[in-house]
Amino acid sequence: MSMYQKMVNVIEQKVTPMAGAMGSQRHVIAIRDGFISALPFMIIGSFLLVFIFPPFSPDSSWGFARSWLKFSLNYREQLMLPFNLSMGVMTFFISVGIGASLGKHYKLDPIMTGLLAFMAFLLVAAPYKDGHISTQYFSGQGIFTALLTAIYASEMYAFLKRHNITIRLPKEVPTGVARSFEILIPVVVIVATLHPLNLFIESTTGMIIPEAIMHLLAPLVSASDSLPAILISVFICQILWFAGIHGALIVTGIMNPFWMANLSANQTALAAGNVLPHIYLQGFWDHYLLIGGVGSTLPLAFLLLRSRAIHLRTIGKMGVVPSFFNINEPILFGTPIIMNPLFFLPFTLVPMINATLAYVATKLGWVAQVVSLTPWTTPAPIGASWAANWAVSPVIMCLICMVMSAVMYYPFLKAYERTLLKQDEERNVQESNNPVAAD
């Protein structure tokens, strides 16, 4: 048995079932749905950063730049309000999204389940002191608390409903009123469990639940921003995709809480005029590692356009436009790359090499860091600049990654092209020697 066949067997027998189970797990799906629900608000909130912190040097002598900088400084508080009510409260949207997703799974009212999850989060993450509610954990620092409290509240609601521990009203009562009474007991249970727990943890450790969670996860959050973490996550994504499994959904589902926490820290540092602390965020993943889609296949799409093989040239024409917007299924399945041994090495190594180049360049201060959340369909050079508050250096880095991708894909594409041309030639010879069979 060849090495490749052994690898395929391991993927089919071990990796595929495990990835399939993880991808269909209800809590993983709920977390993914929660972030997807919050995405529009966070994208718009991040977009406002360019108006709040214009991409000009403070000592610029250009009149337009000076006017914009002065306007931003004079109206900083007003400009920050939409940002604070979107990115600044991202945990609100995520909590409701997770609760609603689990509510649908358990056939509960998704609105009520989402609101219950939201209340559970506020109960532990919004301490009230001196007549004010602290907003410290409404953004990235409260992400992990939002995930845990939303899952706990939703699971508790489902448990109580499953065991008929609920208030039932006559059928004549309007549905909306009946649902309101149905959730009374879950609300009481959530308050009676989370609030005392929060008070107990605060009295014994001096930290409320979100603070304690972030303290415990600090080493993990720090490790998630390292080059090994990037390489491991992208390698897992590529291996799963090569086996035909949507690896990006699984990896981003795991990494999203870390990315959001790190994004919030970068935005806080930007607002304070401090050095940005984090490199590996979703903008880094989308615009350096997934240029044209998983495997960074946009450069490959351009190469396919000039292929001598009609099949590959046709796939290039079909796939090049979607690849601009990071949709590369025509390339993956049409070439094909999926389960094609000739493309295993470049498909796996291209994004890993791009990750290393981009990480080192950013670490050295040559490339601006990510401070904004961008739609994943944004074309790579534009998205890279947008994510870094419209800096130019990410565009250059993205173009370097594209050139490197093309260089790495080229020899494997030519080898595959020769194979296809040889097959076409043999087929034509066979048909010319046997015209009856060809008819």
Short mmCIF file of C-alpha atoms in Angstrom, two decimals:
data_model
loop_
_atom_site.label_atom_id
_atom_site.label_comp_id
_atom_site.label_asym_id
_atom_site.label_seq_id
_atom_site.Cartn_x
_atom_site.Cartn_y
_atom_site.Cartn_z
CA MET A 1 0.00 0.00 0.00
CA SER A 2 1.39 3.42 -0.99
CA MET A 3 2.05 6.21 1.51
CA TYR A 4 -0.70 8.27 -0.07
CA GLN A 5 -3.22 5.43 0.22
CA LYS A 6 -2.32 4.96 3.89
CA MET A 7 -2.89 8.67 4.49
CA VAL A 8 -6.25 8.52 2.72
CA ASN A 9 -7.30 5.54 4.84
CA VAL A 10 -6.37 7.36 8.06
CA ILE A 11 -8.34 10.42 6.95
CA GLU A 12 -11.39 8.35 5.95
CA GLN A 13 -11.40 6.04 8.98
CA LYS A 14 -10.19 8.36 11.76
CA VAL A 15 -10.28 12.04 10.84
CA THR A 16 -13.51 12.18 8.84
CA PRO A 17 -15.79 10.59 11.49
CA MET A 18 -14.24 12.74 14.23
CA ALA A 19 -14.57 15.95 12.21
CA GLY A 20 -18.10 15.07 11.17
CA ALA A 21 -19.13 14.48 14.79
CA MET A 22 -17.51 17.74 15.89
CA GLY A 23 -19.07 19.72 13.05
CA SER A 24 -22.57 18.45 13.85
CA GLN A 25 -22.29 18.83 17.64
CA ARG A 26 -25.10 21.12 18.81
CA HIS A 27 -22.94 23.41 20.93
CA VAL A 28 -20.38 23.89 18.17
CA ILE A 29 -23.21 24.72 15.76
CA ALA A 30 -24.77 27.10 18.31
CA ILE A 31 -21.48 28.95 18.87
CA ARG A 32 -20.99 29.27 15.12
CA ASP A 33 -24.57 30.56 14.72
CA GLY A 34 -24.02 33.01 17.55
CA PHE A 35 -21.01 34.56 15.86
CA ILE A 36 -22.76 34.61 12.49
CA SER A 37 -25.70 36.45 14.09
CA ALA A 38 -23.36 39.05 15.57
CA LEU A 39 -21.29 39.43 12.39
CA PRO A 40 -23.24 42.28 10.67
CA PHE A 41 -23.14 44.45 13.80
CA MET A 42 -19.45 43.81 14.37
CA ILE A 43 -18.51 44.47 10.73
CA ILE A 44 -20.31 47.84 10.71
CA GLY A 45 -18.86 48.71 14.11
CA SER A 46 -15.36 47.89 12.90
CA PHE A 47 -15.88 49.86 9.69
CA LEU A 48 -16.43 53.00 11.75
CA LEU A 49 -12.85 52.79 13.04
CA VAL A 50 -11.55 54.34 9.84
CA PHE A 51 -13.56 57.50 10.57
CA ILE A 52 -12.51 57.53 14.21
CA PHE A 53 -8.82 56.81 13.52
CA PRO A 54 -8.11 58.04 9.97
CA PRO A 55 -5.16 56.40 8.18
CA PHE A 56 -2.92 59.46 8.28
CA SER A 57 0.15 60.34 10.29
CA PRO A 58 -0.56 62.82 13.13
CA ASP A 59 2.16 65.11 11.75
CA SER A 60 0.78 65.04 8.19
CA SER A 61 0.91 68.41 6.40
CA TRP A 62 -1.79 67.52 3.85
CA GLY A 63 -4.79 69.81 4.34
CA PHE A 64 -7.41 67.08 3.89
CA ALA A 65 -5.64 64.79 6.32
CA ARG A 66 -5.24 67.58 8.88
CA SER A 67 -8.95 68.44 8.65
CA TRP A 68 -10.01 64.79 9.06
CA LEU A 69 -7.68 64.26 12.02
CA LYS A 70 -8.97 67.42 13.70
CA PHE A 71 -12.60 66.43 13.10
CA SER A 72 -11.98 62.96 14.50
CA LEU A 73 -10.30 64.36 17.59
CA ASN A 74 -12.98 66.99 18.27
CA TYR A 75 -15.88 64.56 17.86
CA ARG A 76 -14.22 61.38 19.17
CA GLU A 77 -16.93 60.73 21.78
CA GLN A 78 -19.80 61.07 19.30
CA LEU A 79 -18.04 58.94 16.68
CA MET A 80 -17.29 56.23 19.22
CA LEU A 81 -20.94 55.76 20.22
CA PRO A 82 -21.99 53.50 17.28
CA PHE A 83 -18.76 51.53 17.72
CA ASN A 84 -19.36 51.09 21.46
CA LEU A 85 -22.92 49.93 20.80
CA SER A 86 -21.85 47.31 18.24
CA MET A 87 -18.32 45.99 18.82
CA GLY A 88 -18.45 47.22 22.41
CA VAL A 89 -21.41 44.98 23.22
CA MET A 90 -20.67 42.05 20.90
CA THR A 91 -21.40 39.61 23.74
CA PHE A 92 -25.07 40.70 23.71
CA PHE A 93 -25.55 39.61 20.10
CA ILE A 94 -23.52 36.42 20.57
CA SER A 95 -25.47 35.38 23.69
CA VAL A 96 -28.82 35.84 21.98
CA GLY A 97 -27.60 34.06 18.83
CA ILE A 98 -26.33 31.02 20.75
CA GLY A 99 -29.53 30.82 22.82
CA ALA A 100 -31.75 31.09 19.75
CA SER A 101 -29.76 28.38 17.94
CA LEU A 102 -30.02 25.94 20.85
CA GLY A 103 -33.68 26.87 21.27
CA LYS A 104 -34.34 25.81 17.68
CA HIS A 105 -32.42 22.58 18.26
CA TYR A 106 -34.56 21.71 21.29
CA LYS A 107 -37.77 22.98 19.63
CA LEU A 108 -38.11 25.77 22.19
CA ASP A 109 -39.14 29.34 21.42
CA PRO A 110 -35.86 30.76 20.01
CA ILE A 111 -36.67 34.34 21.06
CA MET A 112 -37.33 33.36 24.66
CA THR A 113 -34.28 31.09 24.75
CA GLY A 114 -32.09 33.86 23.33
CA LEU A 115 -33.38 36.37 25.90
CA LEU A 116 -32.82 33.87 28.70
CA ALA A 117 -29.22 33.39 27.55
CA PHE A 118 -28.78 37.15 27.42
CA MET A 119 -30.09 37.54 30.97
CA ALA A 120 -27.77 34.79 32.21
CA PHE A 121 -24.79 36.64 30.79
CA LEU A 122 -25.80 39.99 32.29
CA LEU A 123 -26.34 38.35 35.65
CA VAL A 124 -22.66 37.50 36.01
CA ALA A 125 -20.94 40.00 33.70
CA ALA A 126 -22.62 43.32 34.57
CA PRO A 127 -21.64 44.14 38.17
CA TYR A 128 -23.59 47.06 39.67
CA LYS A 129 -21.67 49.47 41.89
CA ASP A 130 -22.18 53.08 42.99
CA GLY A 131 -25.24 53.40 40.79
CA HIS A 132 -23.43 52.29 37.62
CA ILE A 133 -23.21 49.06 35.63
CA SER A 134 -19.71 48.10 34.51
CA THR A 135 -19.40 47.52 30.76
CA GLN A 136 -15.91 46.00 30.98
CA TYR A 137 -17.01 42.50 29.96
CA PHE A 138 -19.51 43.44 27.26
CA SER A 139 -16.84 43.29 24.53
CA GLY A 140 -14.08 40.78 23.86
CA GLN A 141 -13.18 40.14 27.48
CA GLY A 142 -16.63 38.65 28.07
CA ILE A 143 -16.67 36.35 25.04
CA PHE A 144 -15.98 33.09 26.89
CA THR A 145 -18.43 33.99 29.66
CA ALA A 146 -21.10 34.68 27.03
CA LEU A 147 -20.53 31.25 25.46
CA LEU A 148 -20.73 29.38 28.78
CA THR A 149 -23.71 31.25 30.24
CA ALA A 150 -25.69 31.03 26.98
CA ILE A 151 -25.13 27.27 26.75
CA TYR A 152 -25.93 26.78 30.44
CA ALA A 153 -29.15 28.82 30.30
CA SER A 154 -30.37 27.11 27.12
CA GLU A 155 -29.55 23.62 28.37
CA MET A 156 -31.29 24.35 31.69
CA TYR A 157 -34.41 25.58 29.88
CA ALA A 158 -34.42 22.42 27.72
CA PHE A 159 -33.90 20.21 30.78
CA LEU A 160 -36.82 21.77 32.66
CA LYS A 161 -39.09 21.59 29.63
CA ARG A 162 -38.09 17.97 28.97
CA HIS A 163 -39.03 17.04 32.55
CA ASN A 164 -42.29 19.04 32.45
CA ILE A 165 -41.05 21.43 35.14
CA THR A 166 -42.94 24.36 33.72
CA ILE A 167 -46.08 26.45 34.10
CA ARG A 168 -48.84 25.33 31.77
CA LEU A 169 -51.77 27.61 31.01
CA PRO A 170 -55.09 26.64 29.38
CA LYS A 171 -55.17 26.45 25.60
CA GLU A 172 -57.45 29.48 25.51
CA VAL A 173 -54.59 31.71 26.71
CA PRO A 174 -52.82 33.53 23.82
CA THR A 175 -49.60 31.84 22.70
CA GLY A 176 -47.39 34.81 23.55
CA VAL A 177 -48.72 34.98 27.10
CA ALA A 178 -48.34 31.23 27.56
CA ARG A 179 -44.70 31.37 26.45
CA SER A 180 -43.98 34.19 28.87
CA PHE A 181 -45.30 32.11 31.77
CA GLU A 182 -43.55 28.97 30.50
CA ILE A 183 -40.14 30.60 30.91
CA LEU A 184 -40.78 31.87 34.45
CA ILE A 185 -39.35 28.78 36.15
CA PRO A 186 -36.19 28.73 33.94
CA VAL A 187 -35.62 32.41 34.80
CA VAL A 188 -35.95 31.66 38.52
CA VAL A 189 -33.54 28.70 38.23
CA ILE A 190 -30.96 30.74 36.30
CA VAL A 191 -31.07 33.57 38.83
CA ALA A 192 -31.00 31.17 41.79
CA THR A 193 -27.92 29.35 40.47
CA LEU A 194 -25.76 31.89 38.65
CA HIS A 195 -26.12 34.87 40.97
CA PRO A 196 -25.10 32.99 44.17
CA LEU A 197 -22.27 31.29 42.26
CA ASN A 198 -21.00 34.68 41.07
CA LEU A 199 -21.15 36.09 44.62
CA PHE A 200 -19.37 33.02 46.01
CA ILE A 201 -16.54 33.20 43.46
CA GLU A 202 -16.16 36.93 44.06
CA SER A 203 -16.00 36.48 47.85
CA THR A 204 -13.39 33.70 47.65
CA THR A 205 -11.20 34.94 44.79
CA GLY A 206 -11.94 38.66 44.58
CA MET A 207 -12.96 38.16 40.94
CA ILE A 208 -16.38 37.85 39.34
CA ILE A 209 -16.99 34.98 36.91
CA PRO A 210 -15.85 36.73 33.66
CA GLU A 211 -12.68 37.97 35.32
CA ALA A 212 -11.94 34.52 36.74
CA ILE A 213 -12.56 32.87 33.36
CA MET A 214 -10.22 35.27 31.56
CA HIS A 215 -7.62 34.72 34.28
CA LEU A 216 -7.81 30.94 33.81
CA LEU A 217 -7.75 31.17 30.02
CA ALA A 218 -4.98 33.77 29.80
CA PRO A 219 -2.28 31.19 28.85
CA LEU A 220 -4.57 29.66 26.22
CA VAL A 221 -5.50 33.07 24.76
CA SER A 222 -1.80 33.97 24.62
CA ALA A 223 -0.94 30.65 22.95
CA SER A 224 -3.69 31.18 20.36
CA ASP A 225 -1.77 34.20 19.04
CA SER A 226 1.43 32.29 18.29
CA LEU A 227 2.86 30.98 15.01
CA PRO A 228 2.45 27.31 16.09
CA ALA A 229 -1.25 27.97 16.75
CA ILE A 230 -1.63 29.46 13.27
CA LEU A 231 0.16 26.56 11.59
CA ILE A 232 -1.78 23.90 13.52
CA SER A 233 -5.17 25.51 12.80
CA VAL A 234 -4.48 25.99 9.09
CA PHE A 235 -3.02 22.47 8.76
CA ILE A 236 -6.16 20.96 10.32
CA CYS A 237 -8.33 23.06 8.00
CA GLN A 238 -6.41 21.95 4.89
CA ILE A 239 -6.40 18.26 5.84
CA LEU A 240 -10.14 18.26 6.46
CA TRP A 241 -10.86 20.12 3.23
CA PHE A 242 -8.63 17.73 1.27
CA ALA A 243 -10.86 14.94 2.57
CA GLY A 244 -13.94 16.85 1.37
CA ILE A 245 -14.95 18.16 4.83
CA HIS A 246 -15.59 21.88 5.35
CA GLY A 247 -12.58 22.32 7.63
CA ALA A 248 -12.88 26.11 7.78
CA LEU A 249 -16.23 25.90 9.57
CA ILE A 250 -14.75 23.67 12.26
CA VAL A 251 -11.53 25.66 12.72
CA THR A 252 -13.20 29.08 12.73
CA GLY A 253 -15.82 27.77 15.14
CA ILE A 254 -13.02 26.92 17.57
CA MET A 255 -10.93 30.04 16.94
CA ASN A 256 -13.69 32.69 16.82
CA PRO A 257 -13.80 33.30 20.60
CA PHE A 258 -10.02 33.83 20.66
CA TRP A 259 -10.11 36.03 17.57
CA MET A 260 -12.87 38.21 18.99
CA ALA A 261 -11.11 38.58 22.34
CA ASN A 262 -7.86 39.52 20.57
CA LEU A 263 -9.67 41.91 18.19
CA SER A 264 -11.23 43.70 21.15
CA ALA A 265 -7.81 44.03 22.79
CA ASN A 266 -6.32 45.47 19.57
CA GLN A 267 -9.16 47.99 19.24
CA THR A 268 -8.78 49.04 22.87
CA ALA A 269 -5.04 49.53 22.34
CA LEU A 270 -5.71 51.54 19.16
CA ALA A 271 -8.13 53.83 21.00
CA ALA A 272 -5.59 54.35 23.78
CA GLY A 273 -2.71 54.97 21.35
CA ASN A 274 -0.83 51.90 22.58
CA VAL A 275 1.03 49.18 20.67
CA LEU A 276 -1.37 46.57 19.27
CA PRO A 277 -0.85 43.31 21.18
CA HIS A 278 -2.20 40.65 18.80
CA ILE A 279 -1.46 39.38 15.28
CA TYR A 280 -3.61 36.29 14.67
CA LEU A 281 -7.16 37.49 14.12
CA GLN A 282 -9.85 36.65 11.59
CA GLY A 283 -8.56 39.31 9.17
CA PHE A 284 -5.16 37.60 9.20
CA TRP A 285 -6.80 34.22 8.53
CA ASP A 286 -9.09 35.47 5.76
CA HIS A 287 -6.72 37.71 3.81
CA TYR A 288 -3.32 36.00 4.06
CA LEU A 289 -4.19 32.31 4.41
CA LEU A 290 -7.43 32.04 2.39
CA ILE A 291 -6.63 34.21 -0.63
CA GLY A 292 -9.35 33.20 -3.07
CA GLY A 293 -10.65 30.61 -0.61
CA VAL A 294 -9.19 27.73 1.35
CA GLY A 295 -5.73 26.79 0.08
CA SER A 296 -5.15 30.33 -1.31
CA THR A 297 -6.27 29.23 -4.78
CA LEU A 298 -6.83 32.62 -6.45
CA PRO A 299 -3.32 32.53 -8.01
CA LEU A 300 -4.04 28.96 -9.14
CA ALA A 301 -7.22 30.18 -10.85
CA PHE A 302 -5.13 32.65 -12.88
CA LEU A 303 -2.70 29.86 -13.81
CA LEU A 304 -5.59 27.65 -14.94
CA LEU A 305 -6.69 30.35 -17.39
CA ARG A 306 -3.48 29.80 -19.37
CA SER A 307 -3.44 26.01 -19.16
CA ARG A 308 -3.03 24.00 -22.36
CA ALA A 309 -5.57 21.47 -21.08
CA ILE A 310 -9.10 22.42 -22.13
CA HIS A 311 -10.58 21.00 -18.93
CA LEU A 312 -8.33 23.08 -16.67
CA ARG A 313 -8.78 26.22 -18.78
CA THR A 314 -12.56 25.83 -18.54
CA ILE A 315 -12.38 25.42 -14.74
CA GLY A 316 -10.22 28.54 -14.57
CA LYS A 317 -12.82 30.57 -16.48
CA MET A 318 -15.59 29.26 -14.23
CA GLY A 319 -13.69 29.77 -10.99
CA VAL A 320 -11.67 32.96 -11.32
CA VAL A 321 -14.50 35.43 -10.65
CA PRO A 322 -15.89 33.60 -7.57
CA SER A 323 -12.31 33.25 -6.32
CA PHE A 324 -12.01 37.03 -6.19
CA PHE A 325 -14.64 36.82 -3.44
CA ASN A 326 -13.00 33.82 -1.71
CA ILE A 327 -15.47 31.27 -3.10
CA ASN A 328 -13.39 28.52 -4.65
CA GLU A 329 -15.59 25.40 -4.76
CA PRO A 330 -15.44 25.38 -8.61
CA ILE A 331 -11.63 25.18 -8.36
CA LEU A 332 -11.59 22.66 -5.50
CA PHE A 333 -14.05 20.21 -7.02
CA GLY A 334 -13.67 21.03 -10.71
CA THR A 335 -9.89 20.74 -11.09
CA PRO A 336 -10.16 18.68 -8.81
CA ILE A 337 -7.93 19.43 -5.83
CA ILE A 338 -9.97 17.48 -3.30
CA MET A 339 -8.51 13.95 -2.91
CA ASN A 340 -6.10 14.60 -5.80
CA PRO A 341 -2.64 13.36 -4.66
CA LEU A 342 -0.84 15.70 -7.08
CA PHE A 343 -2.18 18.76 -5.25
CA PHE A 344 -1.91 17.52 -1.67
CA LEU A 345 1.46 19.15 -0.95
CA PRO A 346 0.81 22.63 -2.39
CA PHE A 347 -2.78 22.72 -1.07
CA THR A 348 -1.50 21.98 2.44
CA LEU A 349 1.77 23.93 2.42
CA VAL A 350 0.83 27.13 0.55
CA PRO A 351 -1.29 28.64 3.34
CA MET A 352 1.20 27.47 5.97
CA ILE A 353 4.10 29.20 4.20
CA ASN A 354 1.98 32.32 3.68
CA ALA A 355 1.11 32.23 7.39
CA THR A 356 4.80 32.08 8.33
CA LEU A 357 5.74 34.95 6.01
CA ALA A 358 2.86 37.17 7.15
CA TYR A 359 3.35 36.41 10.84
CA VAL A 360 7.10 37.10 10.80
CA ALA A 361 6.64 40.30 8.77
CA THR A 362 3.93 41.52 11.15
CA LYS A 363 5.97 40.55 14.21
CA LEU A 364 8.90 42.58 12.87
CA GLY A 365 6.63 45.59 12.45
CA TRP A 366 6.76 45.61 8.65
CA VAL A 367 3.02 44.91 8.26
CA ALA A 368 0.18 46.70 10.05
CA GLN A 369 -1.92 44.58 12.40
CA VAL A 370 -5.63 43.83 12.19
CA VAL A 371 -8.03 46.19 14.00
CA SER A 372 -11.26 45.67 12.04
CA LEU A 373 -13.59 42.81 11.24
CA THR A 374 -14.22 42.44 7.51
CA PRO A 375 -16.66 40.29 5.49
CA TRP A 376 -14.91 37.05 4.48
CA THR A 377 -15.96 37.64 0.86
CA THR A 378 -13.88 40.84 0.60
CA PRO A 379 -11.17 40.40 -2.09
CA ALA A 380 -7.86 39.69 -0.36
CA PRO A 381 -5.78 42.85 -1.01
CA ILE A 382 -8.75 45.13 -0.25
CA GLY A 383 -9.76 43.11 2.81
CA ALA A 384 -6.19 43.02 4.13
CA SER A 385 -5.96 46.81 3.95
CA TRP A 386 -9.46 47.34 5.37
CA ALA A 387 -8.77 45.01 8.31
CA ALA A 388 -5.64 47.02 9.17
CA ASN A 389 -7.44 50.39 9.04
CA TRP A 390 -6.59 50.90 5.34
CA ALA A 391 -2.83 50.59 5.73
CA VAL A 392 -0.79 49.92 2.56
CA SER A 393 1.63 47.35 3.98
CA PRO A 394 -1.00 44.53 4.19
CA VAL A 395 -1.69 44.97 0.45
CA ILE A 396 1.99 44.43 -0.32
CA MET A 397 2.09 41.42 2.03
CA CYS A 398 -1.00 39.97 0.38
CA LEU A 399 0.52 40.37 -3.10
CA ILE A 400 3.73 38.67 -1.93
CA CYS A 401 1.64 35.77 -0.60
CA MET A 402 -0.17 35.54 -3.95
CA VAL A 403 3.12 35.40 -5.86
CA MET A 404 4.46 32.73 -3.50
CA SER A 405 1.25 30.73 -3.93
CA ALA A 406 1.51 30.88 -7.72
CA VAL A 407 5.17 29.81 -7.62
CA MET A 408 4.34 26.81 -5.41
CA TYR A 409 1.27 25.70 -7.34
CA TYR A 410 2.87 26.06 -10.79
CA PRO A 411 5.05 22.90 -10.97
CA PHE A 412 2.26 20.70 -9.59
CA LEU A 413 -0.23 22.20 -12.02
CA LYS A 414 2.13 21.57 -14.96
CA ALA A 415 2.59 17.96 -13.86
CA TYR A 416 -1.19 17.50 -13.66
CA GLU A 417 -1.63 19.28 -16.99
CA ARG A 418 0.83 16.88 -18.68
CA THR A 419 -1.12 13.94 -17.25
CA LEU A 420 -4.41 15.26 -18.66
CA LEU A 421 -2.88 16.07 -22.06
CA LYS A 422 -1.41 12.56 -22.24
CA GLN A 423 -4.79 11.05 -21.40
CA ASP A 424 -6.47 13.21 -24.08
CA GLU A 425 -3.84 12.18 -26.62
CA GLU A 426 -4.30 8.48 -25.82
CA ARG A 427 -8.07 8.87 -26.05
CA ASN A 428 -7.82 10.57 -29.44
CA VAL A 429 -5.50 7.85 -30.75
CA GLN A 430 -7.85 5.17 -29.50
CA GLU A 431 -10.84 6.85 -31.13
CA SER A 432 -9.00 7.32 -34.45
CA ASN A 433 -7.99 3.63 -34.46
CA ASN A 434 -11.52 2.51 -33.63
CA PRO A 435 -13.95 4.88 -35.39
CA VAL A 436 -16.89 2.48 -34.97
CA ALA A 437 -16.53 2.47 -31.19
CA ALA A 438 -16.16 6.25 -31.25
CA ASP A 439 -19.51 6.54 -33.08
#
